[in-house]
PDB file of C-alpha atoms in Angstrom:
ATOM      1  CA  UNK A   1     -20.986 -49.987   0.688  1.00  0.00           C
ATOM      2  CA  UNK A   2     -18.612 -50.860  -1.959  1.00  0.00           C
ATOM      3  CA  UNK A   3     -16.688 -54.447  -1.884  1.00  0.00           C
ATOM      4  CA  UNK A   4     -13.200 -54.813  -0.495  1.00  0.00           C
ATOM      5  CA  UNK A   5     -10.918 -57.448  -0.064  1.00  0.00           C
ATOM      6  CA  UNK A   6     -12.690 -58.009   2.921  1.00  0.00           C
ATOM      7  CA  UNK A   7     -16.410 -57.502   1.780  1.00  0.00           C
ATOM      8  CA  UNK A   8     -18.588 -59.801   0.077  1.00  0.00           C
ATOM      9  CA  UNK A   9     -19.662 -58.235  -3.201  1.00  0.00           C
ATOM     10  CA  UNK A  10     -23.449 -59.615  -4.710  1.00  0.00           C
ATOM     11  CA  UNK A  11     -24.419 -58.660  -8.252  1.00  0.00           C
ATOM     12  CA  UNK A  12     -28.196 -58.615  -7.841  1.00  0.00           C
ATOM     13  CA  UNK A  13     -29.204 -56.288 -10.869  1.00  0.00           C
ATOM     14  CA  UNK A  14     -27.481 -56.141 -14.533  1.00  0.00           C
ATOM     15  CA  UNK A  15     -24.161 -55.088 -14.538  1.00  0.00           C
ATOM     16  CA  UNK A  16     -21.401 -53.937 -17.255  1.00  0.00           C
ATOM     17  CA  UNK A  17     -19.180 -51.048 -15.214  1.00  0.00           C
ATOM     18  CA  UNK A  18     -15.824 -49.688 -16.445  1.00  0.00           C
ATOM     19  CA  UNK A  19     -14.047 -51.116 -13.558  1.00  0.00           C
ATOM     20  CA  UNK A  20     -12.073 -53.267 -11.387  1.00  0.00           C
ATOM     21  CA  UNK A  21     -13.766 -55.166  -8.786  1.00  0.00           C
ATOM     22  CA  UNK A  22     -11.716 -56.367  -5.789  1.00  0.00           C
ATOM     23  CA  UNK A  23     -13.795 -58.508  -2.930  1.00  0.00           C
ATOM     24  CA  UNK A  24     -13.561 -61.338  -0.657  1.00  0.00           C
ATOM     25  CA  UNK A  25     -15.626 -63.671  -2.384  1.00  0.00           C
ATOM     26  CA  UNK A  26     -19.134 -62.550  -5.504  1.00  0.00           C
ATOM     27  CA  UNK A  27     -21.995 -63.862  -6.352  1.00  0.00           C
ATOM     28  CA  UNK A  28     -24.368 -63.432  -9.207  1.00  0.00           C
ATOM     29  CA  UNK A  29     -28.007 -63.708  -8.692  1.00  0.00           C
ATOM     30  CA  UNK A  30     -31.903 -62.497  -9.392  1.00  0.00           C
ATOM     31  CA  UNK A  31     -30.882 -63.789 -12.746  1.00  0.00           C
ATOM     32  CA  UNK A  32     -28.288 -60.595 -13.497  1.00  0.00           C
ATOM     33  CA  UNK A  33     -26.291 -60.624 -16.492  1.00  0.00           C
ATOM     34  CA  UNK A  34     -22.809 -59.224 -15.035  1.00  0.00           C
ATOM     35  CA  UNK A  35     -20.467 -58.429 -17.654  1.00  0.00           C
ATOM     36  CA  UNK A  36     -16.593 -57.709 -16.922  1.00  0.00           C
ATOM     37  CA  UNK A  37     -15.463 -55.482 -19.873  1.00  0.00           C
ATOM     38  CA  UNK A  38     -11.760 -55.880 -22.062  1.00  0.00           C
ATOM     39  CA  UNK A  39      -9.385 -54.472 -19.861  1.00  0.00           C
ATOM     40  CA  UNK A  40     -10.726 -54.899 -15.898  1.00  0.00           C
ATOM     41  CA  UNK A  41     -10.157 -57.436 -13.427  1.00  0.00           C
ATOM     42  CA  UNK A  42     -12.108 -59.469 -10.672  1.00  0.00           C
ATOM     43  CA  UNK A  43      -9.453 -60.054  -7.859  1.00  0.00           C
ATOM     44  CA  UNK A  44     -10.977 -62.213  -4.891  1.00  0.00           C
ATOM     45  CA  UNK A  45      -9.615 -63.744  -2.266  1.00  0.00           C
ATOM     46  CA  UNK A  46     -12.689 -66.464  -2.156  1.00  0.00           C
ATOM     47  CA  UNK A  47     -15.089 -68.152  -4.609  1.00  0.00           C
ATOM     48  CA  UNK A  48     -17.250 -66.463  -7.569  1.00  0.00           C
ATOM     49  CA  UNK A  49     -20.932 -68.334  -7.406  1.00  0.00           C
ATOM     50  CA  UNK A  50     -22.970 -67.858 -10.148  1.00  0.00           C
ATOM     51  CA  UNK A  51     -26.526 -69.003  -8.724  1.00  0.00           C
ATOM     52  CA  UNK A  52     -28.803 -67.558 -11.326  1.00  0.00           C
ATOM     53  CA  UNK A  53     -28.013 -65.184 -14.178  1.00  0.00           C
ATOM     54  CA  UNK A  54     -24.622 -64.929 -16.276  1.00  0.00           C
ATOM     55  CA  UNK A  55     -21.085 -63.546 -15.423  1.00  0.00           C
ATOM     56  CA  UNK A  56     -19.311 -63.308 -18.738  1.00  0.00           C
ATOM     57  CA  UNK A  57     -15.109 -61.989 -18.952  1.00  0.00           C
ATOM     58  CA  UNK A  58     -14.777 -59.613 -22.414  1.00  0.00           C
ATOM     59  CA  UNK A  59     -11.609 -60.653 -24.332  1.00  0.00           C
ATOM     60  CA  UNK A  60      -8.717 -59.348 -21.947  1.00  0.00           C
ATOM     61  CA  UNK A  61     -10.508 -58.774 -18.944  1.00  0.00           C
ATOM     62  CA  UNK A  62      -9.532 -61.348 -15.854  1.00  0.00           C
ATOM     63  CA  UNK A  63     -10.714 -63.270 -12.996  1.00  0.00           C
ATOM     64  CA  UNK A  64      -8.254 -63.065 -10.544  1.00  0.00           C
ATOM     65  CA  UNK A  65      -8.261 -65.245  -7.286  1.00  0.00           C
ATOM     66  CA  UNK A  66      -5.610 -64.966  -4.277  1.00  0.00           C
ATOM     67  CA  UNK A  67      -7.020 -68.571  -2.411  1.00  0.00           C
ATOM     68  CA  UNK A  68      -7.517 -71.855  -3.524  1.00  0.00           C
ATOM     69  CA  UNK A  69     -11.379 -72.231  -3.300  1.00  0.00           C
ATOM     70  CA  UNK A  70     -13.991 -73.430  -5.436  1.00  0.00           C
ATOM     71  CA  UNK A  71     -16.235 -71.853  -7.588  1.00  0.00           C
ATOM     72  CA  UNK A  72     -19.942 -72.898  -8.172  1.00  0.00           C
ATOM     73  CA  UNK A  73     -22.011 -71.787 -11.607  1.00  0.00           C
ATOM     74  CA  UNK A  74     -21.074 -71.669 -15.320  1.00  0.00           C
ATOM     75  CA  UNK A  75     -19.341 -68.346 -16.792  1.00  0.00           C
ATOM     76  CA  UNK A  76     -18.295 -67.413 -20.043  1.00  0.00           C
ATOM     77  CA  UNK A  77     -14.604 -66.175 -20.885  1.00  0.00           C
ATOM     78  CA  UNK A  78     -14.153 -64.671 -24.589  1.00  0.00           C
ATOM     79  CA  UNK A  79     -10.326 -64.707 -25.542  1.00  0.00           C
ATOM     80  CA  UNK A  80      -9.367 -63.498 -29.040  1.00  0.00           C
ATOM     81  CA  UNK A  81      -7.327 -65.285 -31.581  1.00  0.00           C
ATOM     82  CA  UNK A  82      -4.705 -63.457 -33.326  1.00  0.00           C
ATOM     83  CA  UNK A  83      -4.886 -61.833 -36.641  1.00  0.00           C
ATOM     84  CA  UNK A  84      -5.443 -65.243 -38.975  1.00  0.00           C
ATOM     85  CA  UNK A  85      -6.642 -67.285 -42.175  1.00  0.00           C
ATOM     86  CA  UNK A  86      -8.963 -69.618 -42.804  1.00  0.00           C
ATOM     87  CA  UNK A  87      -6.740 -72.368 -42.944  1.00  0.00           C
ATOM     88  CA  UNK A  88      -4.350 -71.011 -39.896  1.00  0.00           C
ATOM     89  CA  UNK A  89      -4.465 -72.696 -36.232  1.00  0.00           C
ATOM     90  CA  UNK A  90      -4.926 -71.321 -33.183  1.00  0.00           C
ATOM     91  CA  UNK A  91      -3.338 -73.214 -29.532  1.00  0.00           C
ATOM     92  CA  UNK A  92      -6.286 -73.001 -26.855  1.00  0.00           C
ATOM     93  CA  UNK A  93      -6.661 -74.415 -23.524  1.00  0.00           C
ATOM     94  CA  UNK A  94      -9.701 -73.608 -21.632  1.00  0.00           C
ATOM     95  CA  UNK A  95      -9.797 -71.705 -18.395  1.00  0.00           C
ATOM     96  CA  UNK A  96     -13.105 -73.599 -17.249  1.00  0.00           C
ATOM     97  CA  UNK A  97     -14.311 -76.723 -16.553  1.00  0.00           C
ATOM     98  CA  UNK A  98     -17.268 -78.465 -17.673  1.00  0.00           C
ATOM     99  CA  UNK A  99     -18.099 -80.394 -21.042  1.00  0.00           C
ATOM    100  CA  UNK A 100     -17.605 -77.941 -23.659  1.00  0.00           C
ATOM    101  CA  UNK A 101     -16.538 -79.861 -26.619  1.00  0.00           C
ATOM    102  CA  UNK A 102     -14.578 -78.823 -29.437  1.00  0.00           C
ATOM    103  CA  UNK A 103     -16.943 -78.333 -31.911  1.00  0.00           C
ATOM    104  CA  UNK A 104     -19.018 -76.233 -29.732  1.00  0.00           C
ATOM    105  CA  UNK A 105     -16.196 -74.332 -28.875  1.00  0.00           C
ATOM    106  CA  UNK A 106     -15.534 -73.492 -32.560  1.00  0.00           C
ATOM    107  CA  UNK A 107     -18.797 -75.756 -34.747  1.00  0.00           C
ATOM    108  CA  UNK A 108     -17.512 -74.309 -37.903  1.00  0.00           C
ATOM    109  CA  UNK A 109     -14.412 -75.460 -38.000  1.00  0.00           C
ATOM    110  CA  UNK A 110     -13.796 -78.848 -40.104  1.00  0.00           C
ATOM    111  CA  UNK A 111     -14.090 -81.596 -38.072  1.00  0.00           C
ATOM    112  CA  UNK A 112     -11.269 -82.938 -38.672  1.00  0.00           C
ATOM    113  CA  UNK A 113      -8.642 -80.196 -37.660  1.00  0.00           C
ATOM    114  CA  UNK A 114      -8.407 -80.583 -34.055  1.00  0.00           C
ATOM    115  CA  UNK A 115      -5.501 -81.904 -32.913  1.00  0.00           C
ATOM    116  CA  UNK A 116      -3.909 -82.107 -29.583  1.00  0.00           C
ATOM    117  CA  UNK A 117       0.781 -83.146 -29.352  1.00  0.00           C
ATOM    118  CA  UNK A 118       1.875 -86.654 -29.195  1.00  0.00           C
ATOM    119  CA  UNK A 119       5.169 -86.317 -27.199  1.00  0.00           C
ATOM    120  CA  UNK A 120       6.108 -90.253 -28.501  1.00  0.00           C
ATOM    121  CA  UNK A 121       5.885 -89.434 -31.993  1.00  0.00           C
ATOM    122  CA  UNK A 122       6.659 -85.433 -31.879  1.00  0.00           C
ATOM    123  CA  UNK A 123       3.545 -84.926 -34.006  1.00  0.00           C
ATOM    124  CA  UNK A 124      -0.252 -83.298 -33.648  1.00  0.00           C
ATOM    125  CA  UNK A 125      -2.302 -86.099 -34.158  1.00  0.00           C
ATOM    126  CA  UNK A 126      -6.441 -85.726 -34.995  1.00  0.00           C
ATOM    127  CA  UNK A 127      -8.777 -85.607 -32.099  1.00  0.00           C
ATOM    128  CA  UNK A 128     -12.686 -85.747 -32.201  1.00  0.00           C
ATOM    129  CA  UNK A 129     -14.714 -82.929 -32.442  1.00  0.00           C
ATOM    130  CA  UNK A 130     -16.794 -84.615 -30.025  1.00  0.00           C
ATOM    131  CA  UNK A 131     -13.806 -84.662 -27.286  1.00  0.00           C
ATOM    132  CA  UNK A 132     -14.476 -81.757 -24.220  1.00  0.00           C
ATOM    133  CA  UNK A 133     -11.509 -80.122 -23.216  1.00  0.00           C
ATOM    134  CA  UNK A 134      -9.251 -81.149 -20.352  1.00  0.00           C
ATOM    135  CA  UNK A 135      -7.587 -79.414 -17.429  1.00  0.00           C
ATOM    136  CA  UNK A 136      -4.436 -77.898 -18.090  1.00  0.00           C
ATOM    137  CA  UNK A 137      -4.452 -79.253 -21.698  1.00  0.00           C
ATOM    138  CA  UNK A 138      -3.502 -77.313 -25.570  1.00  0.00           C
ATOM    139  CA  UNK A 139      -5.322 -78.126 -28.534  1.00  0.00           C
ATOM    140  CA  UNK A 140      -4.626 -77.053 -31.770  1.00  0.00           C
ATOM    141  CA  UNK A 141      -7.669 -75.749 -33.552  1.00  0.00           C
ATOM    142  CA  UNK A 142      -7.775 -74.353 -37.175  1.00  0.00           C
ATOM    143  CA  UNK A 143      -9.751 -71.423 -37.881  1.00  0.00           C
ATOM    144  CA  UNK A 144     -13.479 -71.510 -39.001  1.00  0.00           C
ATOM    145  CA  UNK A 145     -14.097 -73.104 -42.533  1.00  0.00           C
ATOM    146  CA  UNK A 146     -15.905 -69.998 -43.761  1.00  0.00           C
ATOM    147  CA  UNK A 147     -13.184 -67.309 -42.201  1.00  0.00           C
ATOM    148  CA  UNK A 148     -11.227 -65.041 -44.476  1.00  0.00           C
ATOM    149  CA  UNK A 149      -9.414 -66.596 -47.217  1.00  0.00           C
ATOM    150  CA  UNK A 150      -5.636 -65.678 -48.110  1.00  0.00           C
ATOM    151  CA  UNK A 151      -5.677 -63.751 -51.839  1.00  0.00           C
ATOM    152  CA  UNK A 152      -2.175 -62.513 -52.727  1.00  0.00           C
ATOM    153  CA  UNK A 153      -3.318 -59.373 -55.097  1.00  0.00           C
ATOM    154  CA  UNK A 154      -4.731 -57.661 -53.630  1.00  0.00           C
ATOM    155  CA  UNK A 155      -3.439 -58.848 -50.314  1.00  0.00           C
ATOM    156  CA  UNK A 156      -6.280 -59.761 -47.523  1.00  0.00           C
ATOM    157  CA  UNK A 157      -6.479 -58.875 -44.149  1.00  0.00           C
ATOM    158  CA  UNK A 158      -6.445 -61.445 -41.448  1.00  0.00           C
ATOM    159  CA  UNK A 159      -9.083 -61.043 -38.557  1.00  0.00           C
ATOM    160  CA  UNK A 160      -9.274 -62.184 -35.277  1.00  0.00           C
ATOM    161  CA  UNK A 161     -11.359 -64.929 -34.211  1.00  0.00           C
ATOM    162  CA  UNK A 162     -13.332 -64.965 -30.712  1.00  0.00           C
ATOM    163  CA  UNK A 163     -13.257 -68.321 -29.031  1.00  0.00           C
ATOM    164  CA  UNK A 164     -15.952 -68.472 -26.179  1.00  0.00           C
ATOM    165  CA  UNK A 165     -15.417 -70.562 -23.086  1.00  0.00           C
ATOM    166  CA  UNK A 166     -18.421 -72.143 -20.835  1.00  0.00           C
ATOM    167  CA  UNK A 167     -17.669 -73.280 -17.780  1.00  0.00           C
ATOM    168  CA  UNK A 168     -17.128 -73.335 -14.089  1.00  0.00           C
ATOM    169  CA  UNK A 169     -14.049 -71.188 -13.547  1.00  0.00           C
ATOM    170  CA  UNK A 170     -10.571 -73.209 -12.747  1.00  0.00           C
ATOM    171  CA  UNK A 171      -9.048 -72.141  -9.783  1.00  0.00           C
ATOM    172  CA  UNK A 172      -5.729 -73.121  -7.424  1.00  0.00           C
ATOM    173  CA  UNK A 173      -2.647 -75.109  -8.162  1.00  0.00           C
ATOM    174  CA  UNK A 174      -3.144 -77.260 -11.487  1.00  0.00           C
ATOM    175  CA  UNK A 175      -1.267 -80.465 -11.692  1.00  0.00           C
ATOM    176  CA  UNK A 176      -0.401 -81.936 -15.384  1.00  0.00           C
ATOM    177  CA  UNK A 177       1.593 -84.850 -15.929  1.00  0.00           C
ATOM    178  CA  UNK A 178       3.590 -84.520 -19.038  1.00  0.00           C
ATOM    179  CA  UNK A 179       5.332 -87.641 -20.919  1.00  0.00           C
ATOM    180  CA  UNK A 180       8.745 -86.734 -22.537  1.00  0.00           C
ATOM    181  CA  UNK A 181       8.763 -90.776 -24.358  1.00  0.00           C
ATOM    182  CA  UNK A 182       9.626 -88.925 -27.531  1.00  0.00           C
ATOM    183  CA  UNK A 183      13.741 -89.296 -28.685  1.00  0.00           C
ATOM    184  CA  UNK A 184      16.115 -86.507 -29.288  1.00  0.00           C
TER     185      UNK A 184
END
C-alpha cells in the first residue's frame, strides 16, 4: 500500500520517482540509494532514518516535516548557486548537521575566502577552511578558483555552482542568538 500521512513509508530497493512522497515517518535501508528529484517534496509528520544506503534531495526538491522529531543517518541536499564568476560569493547556511567543513563543502575554493559577519565591526571577517558549519549560521563563500572567468568582449556567461550538503537533516524550532554590538 502506498504511504500516507498516517503510514510508515520504507525505501528498501533503489529509488528516483517523479513524485511527492507524503508519510508519517521513512526510512532508507538494504543499502538503497533513494533519490528525491528537482521539484518534489518529502512531507512527514515524523523522522527520516537513513540506516543503510543514501537519501539524497536534487537542487529544489524538499524535505518537509510537520513535528519536531529527530532524524537519524546522513543525507545529501544539492542547492544551486546563482548564475556567477569566479571571483563572485555565494551566502550558504547548511540545512544539516554534522562536520562538514568548508573546504569540503566547496575544496576548490581559495582558502582564504570564507568569511562569516562581524555585527561589532559591520564587516565579513576570514574564517578557516577547516571550520564545519553551524546551526542556523551564513557564510560567505566565493566561487571555485577554477570557475568561469569574467571577459568583457566577448562577454561570458556565468554558471551556476552546486553546493552539496552532508548531514543529518535539521529539524524543529532553531534558536540563534544574534549580537546587534555594532553602532548606527
Amino acid at each position: 500500500a502506498a504511504p500516507t500521512s498516517s503510514k510508515t513509508a520504507i525505501i528498501a530497493g533503489n529509488y528516483s520517482e517523479s513524485a511527492n512522497i507524503t508519510a508519517c515517518s521513512l526510512t532508507v535501508n538494504n543499502n538503497a540509494v533513494a533519490t528525491i528529484p528537482s521539484g518534489y517534496n518529502v512531507t512527514l509528520n515524523g523522522a527520516l532514518t537513513v540506516s543503510s544506503g543514501s537519501f539524497t534531495l536534487e537542487n529544489n526538491a524538499n524535505l518537509i516535516q510537520t513535528s519536531n522529531v529527530a532524524n537519524s543517518g546522513n543525507i545529501t541536499i544539492k542547492r544551486n548557486s546563482t548564475p556567477l564568476f569566479r571571483l563572485d560569493y555565494t551566502m550558504w547556511s547548511s540545512p544539516v548537521s554534522g562536520s562538514q567543513t568548508f573546504s569540503s563543502f566547496s575544496p576548490l575554493t581559495s582558502t582564504d575566502r570564507f568569511y562569516q559577519y562581524n555585527t561589532t565591526t559591520n564587516l565579513y571577517n576570514a574564517i578557516p577552511n577547516t571550520n564545519i558549519f553551524n546551526l542556523a549560521k551564513g557564510y560567505l563563500i566565493r566561487m571555485p578558483n577554477t570557475w568561469v572567468d569574467y571577459v568583457a568582449s566577448p562577454p561570458s556567461t556565468p554558471l551556476s555552482w552546486t553546493g552539496t550538503f552532508t548531514g543529518i537533516p535539521n529539524n524543529g524550532n532553531i534558536s540563534y542568538t544574534m549580537s546587534l554590538a555594532g553602532t548606527g
